[in-house]
Each structure stands twice: as C-alpha cells, then as structure tokens.
Amino acid sequence: MLYLNKTQTDKAKDKLTSQTEEWINMINKQVEEEIGFYEQQAESQLEALKKVMDTAHGGQIKEVAARHDKEKIEITKKQTKQSMDSAKALALDKSIQSKEERDRRQRELDKQNLDQFVDERQKLSNRQERELEELKSQHKEEKKNLEVEFQKIMSENMDEIKTNGEKSRKAIHTAFQTILPTH
C-alpha cells in the first residue's frame, strides 16, 4: 500500500479537486450546448410542422370553397329550371284569356320566384360562411394545440437533458471523492 506525506496528500487533493471542477465545468458546457442544439432543432421542427399544417389547412379551405362553388352552381341551375318551368306552365295555362292577365301573372310569378331565390341563396351563403368560419376556428385551435403540446414535449426533453447532466456531475464527484486519499 502506498502512503503519501501531508504535502503529497494535499497536492493530490488539490489536483483531484481541480480535475473534478474541470470535468464538472465540461459537463455543464456540454449540457448548455446540448440544450442550445436541441432548442434550434426543436424550433425548426415546429416551423416545419406549422408549414405542413398550414398546407393541409389551405387544402381543406380550398376543398370547402370548391364545394361551395359547386353548390352555388347547382342552386342557380335549379332556380333557372324552376323559373323556366313556371313560365312554361303559365304559357300553357288555357284558363288565362287576356294578354294583360298573362303579363300580370307572369310579374307575380317572377316576383315570387325572385323572393324565393334570394332567400335560398341567402341561406346558402350564411351556411357556407358559418361552415368556413368553423373550419378556420378549428384550424386555429389545432395550431394552438400543436404549439402547446410541442412546448410540453420540449420542456420534458430539456428537463431530461438537465437531469442527465446532473447525474453525470454527481457520478464524477462521487468517483473523484472515492479516489481522494483519506490520510
């Protein structure tokens, strides 16, 4: 067994303490760098996820807009057909004797159809606006949830990095403590 005198023991303790501090400083620096790299990577991942989400949301909005356009075309066709059928039925009505009576009934029919068509189009427009607003609100909520969940995961991962750094510091401190001479 090797025995050291007081001076040698003090020098050994100083050297081990110095090395312990260097190792701990190195671990601290490593943890800081790892957190910095993780934050950079996480931010770019979040931005990429947001872009993908925005693209998907844009596609959904385009789909809804296309469906709305199709519905507008269909209602216009339906209303045109109804108007033509009404005019045809009026023209074929044999109970109308005079031109003035036919013109009066045509005006009444046109006004009735116009009121009905305006009402149908207004209801369609209101429903489509409400549907689009609900979709946009849903998209906003999804984006908010993405950010909240991402921050939660990021915080958990950073805590893990810090915990691992603390474990490493304790392990080094314990290892150097076991080496220190007791005399």
Coordinates of N, CA and C in Angstrom, one line a residue, residues 27 31 34-35 38 152-169:
I27 N -18.9 19.2 -18.3 CA -20.3 18.7 -18.3 C -21.3 19.8 -18.4
V31 N -23.9 20.3 -21.4 CA -25.4 20.4 -21.2 C -25.9 21.6 -21.8
E34 N -25.9 21.2 -25.6 CA -26.9 20.2 -26.0 C -28.3 20.9 -25.9
I35 N -28.6 21.7 -24.9 CA -29.8 22.4 -24.8 C -29.9 23.4 -26.0
Y38 N -30.6 21.5 -29.1 CA -32.0 20.9 -29.0 C -33.0 22.0 -29.3
K152 N -44.7 21.4 -24.4 CA -44.7 20.5 -23.3 C -43.6 19.4 -23.5
I153 N -43.6 18.9 -24.7 CA -42.6 17.8 -25.1 C -41.2 18.4 -25.0
M154 N -41.0 19.6 -25.5 CA -39.7 20.3 -25.5 C -39.2 20.5 -24.0
S155 N -40.1 20.9 -23.2 CA -39.8 21.1 -21.7 C -39.4 19.8 -21.1
E156 N -40.1 18.7 -21.4 CA -39.8 17.4 -20.8 C -38.4 17.0 -21.3
N157 N -38.1 17.1 -22.6 CA -36.8 16.7 -23.1 C -35.7 17.6 -22.5
M158 N -35.9 18.8 -22.3 CA -34.9 19.7 -21.8 C -34.7 19.3 -20.3
D159 N -35.7 19.0 -19.6 CA -35.6 18.5 -18.2 C -34.8 17.2 -18.2
E160 N -35.0 16.3 -19.1 CA -34.2 15.1 -19.2 C -32.7 15.4 -19.4
I161 N -32.5 16.3 -20.3 CA -31.1 16.7 -20.6 C -30.4 17.2 -19.3
K162 N -31.1 18.1 -18.6 CA -30.6 18.6 -17.4 C -30.4 17.6 -16.3
T163 N -31.4 16.7 -16.2 CA -31.3 15.6 -15.2 C -30.1 14.7 -15.5
N164 N -29.9 14.4 -16.8 CA -28.7 13.5 -17.2 C -27.4 14.3 -16.9
G165 N -27.4 15.6 -17.1 CA -26.2 16.3 -16.8 C -25.9 16.3 -15.3
E166 N -27.0 16.4 -14.5 CA -26.8 16.4 -13.0 C -26.4 15.0 -12.5
K167 N -26.9 14.0 -13.2 CA -26.4 12.6 -12.8 C -24.9 12.5 -13.2
S168 N -24.5 13.0 -14.3 CA -23.1 12.9 -14.7 C -22.2 13.7 -13.7
R169 N -22.7 14.9 -13.3 CA -21.9 15.6 -12.3 C -21.8 14.9 -11.0

